Coordinates of C-alpha atoms in Angstrom, one line a residue:
M1 CA -0.5 -6.2 -11.3
V2 CA -4.1 -5.5 -10.7
E3 CA -6.3 -3.1 -12.7
G4 CA -5.7 0.4 -11.4
G5 CA -2.1 -0.4 -10.5
W6 CA -0.9 0.9 -7.1
R7 CA -4.0 3.0 -6.8
S8 CA -6.3 0.0 -6.9
L9 CA -8.6 -0.2 -3.9
T10 CA -7.4 -3.8 -3.7
F11 CA -4.4 -2.5 -1.7
S12 CA -6.2 -0.2 0.6
N13 CA -5.7 -0.7 4.3
R14 CA -8.8 1.4 5.1
I15 CA -11.3 -1.3 4.2
D16 CA -13.2 -2.4 7.2
P17 CA -13.9 -6.1 6.8
D18 CA -16.7 -5.9 9.4
K19 CA -18.6 -3.2 7.6
F20 CA -20.8 -3.5 4.5
F21 CA -20.3 -1.3 1.5
C22 CA -23.0 1.1 0.5
V23 CA -25.4 -0.6 -1.9
Y24 CA -25.7 2.6 -4.0
E25 CA -22.0 2.7 -4.7
I26 CA -21.7 -1.1 -5.3
S27 CA -24.3 -0.7 -8.0
G28 CA -22.3 2.0 -9.7
G29 CA -24.0 5.1 -8.2
K30 CA -22.9 7.7 -5.7
C31 CA -24.3 7.8 -2.1
N32 CA -25.3 11.3 -1.1
D33 CA -26.9 10.3 2.2
T34 CA -24.8 12.1 4.8
S35 CA -26.2 9.7 7.5
C36 CA -25.2 6.5 5.7
E37 CA -23.2 4.4 8.0
R38 CA -21.8 2.0 5.4
Q39 CA -18.4 2.1 3.7
H40 CA -17.9 4.2 0.7
F41 CA -15.2 3.9 -2.0
R42 CA -14.2 7.6 -1.4
Q43 CA -13.4 6.8 2.2
I44 CA -11.1 3.9 1.4
A45 CA -9.0 5.4 -1.4
L46 CA -5.4 6.4 -0.5
S47 CA -3.5 9.3 -1.9
D48 CA -0.3 8.6 -3.8
D49 CA 1.7 9.8 -0.8
E50 CA -0.2 7.6 1.6
I51 CA 0.4 4.6 -0.7
L52 CA 4.2 5.3 -0.7
V53 CA 4.2 5.7 3.0
E54 CA 2.5 2.3 3.4
L55 CA 4.9 0.6 0.9
G56 CA 7.9 2.1 2.7
S57 CA 6.8 1.7 6.3
V58 CA 6.4 -2.0 6.5
M59 CA 9.5 -3.6 8.1
E60 CA 9.6 -7.1 6.8
G61 CA 11.4 -10.1 8.3
D62 CA 10.9 -12.8 10.9
T63 CA 13.7 -11.7 13.2
D64 CA 15.1 -8.4 14.4
D65 CA 18.2 -9.0 12.2
A66 CA 16.1 -9.6 9.1
R67 CA 13.9 -6.5 9.9
N68 CA 17.0 -4.4 10.4
S69 CA 18.5 -5.7 7.1
Y70 CA 15.2 -5.0 5.3
R71 CA 15.0 -1.5 6.8
D72 CA 18.6 -0.7 5.9
G73 CA 18.2 -1.9 2.3
L74 CA 15.0 0.1 1.9
R75 CA 16.6 3.2 3.3
E76 CA 19.5 2.8 0.9
L77 CA 17.1 2.4 -2.0
I78 CA 15.1 5.5 -1.0
T79 CA 18.3 7.5 -0.5
D80 CA 19.5 6.4 -4.0
M81 CA 16.2 7.4 -5.6
R82 CA 16.4 10.8 -3.9
S83 CA 20.0 11.4 -5.1
R84 CA 18.9 10.6 -8.6
K85 CA 15.9 12.9 -8.2
I86 CA 13.4 10.1 -8.9
N87 CA 10.1 11.1 -7.4
D88 CA 7.6 9.8 -9.9
F89 CA 4.9 7.9 -8.0
E90 CA 4.8 4.9 -10.3
T91 CA 8.6 4.5 -10.4
V92 CA 9.0 4.8 -6.6
A93 CA 6.2 2.4 -5.9
A94 CA 7.6 -0.1 -8.5
E95 CA 11.2 0.2 -7.0
I96 CA 10.0 -0.4 -3.5
S97 CA 8.0 -3.4 -4.6
L98 CA 10.9 -4.8 -6.6
Y99 CA 13.1 -4.4 -3.5
R100 CA 10.6 -6.3 -1.4
S101 CA 10.3 -9.2 -3.8
S102 CA 14.1 -9.4 -4.3
F103 CA 14.6 -9.3 -0.5
F104 CA 12.4 -12.4 -0.3
N105 CA 13.6 -13.8 -3.6
D106 CA 9.9 -14.3 -4.4
T107 CA 8.4 -12.3 -7.3
S108 CA 4.9 -13.0 -6.0
R109 CA 5.5 -11.0 -2.8
V110 CA 5.2 -7.4 -4.0
V111 CA 3.1 -6.0 -1.1
R112 CA 2.1 -7.3 2.3
L113 CA -1.6 -8.1 2.4
T114 CA -1.8 -9.1 6.1
K115 CA -1.0 -7.4 9.3
G116 CA 2.4 -8.4 10.8
P117 CA 4.7 -7.5 13.6

């Protein structure tokens, strides 16, 4: 796992690859210029709920059958966690990630880093 865990900006889907980051923030400061048009770290951070939605909303698989199988298994996992009253952010994120890597039988595939179908 990366430094910062699930909250790491490494996993943020709000990063605009065509836009530069503010030089003040890159150098460790805080930009107070309200007219600054560059990206800022505060704009790309996701809340815990947003991270869980992202982790749970991706329907993996190359075919409709695979995507349906993935979705059904994920739904079962989430239902099980709810029935056991598991709602701790770290636990839920880890369980979704573990499900994803076990679905692919590949421990390196814990999150999707590219856009897909």
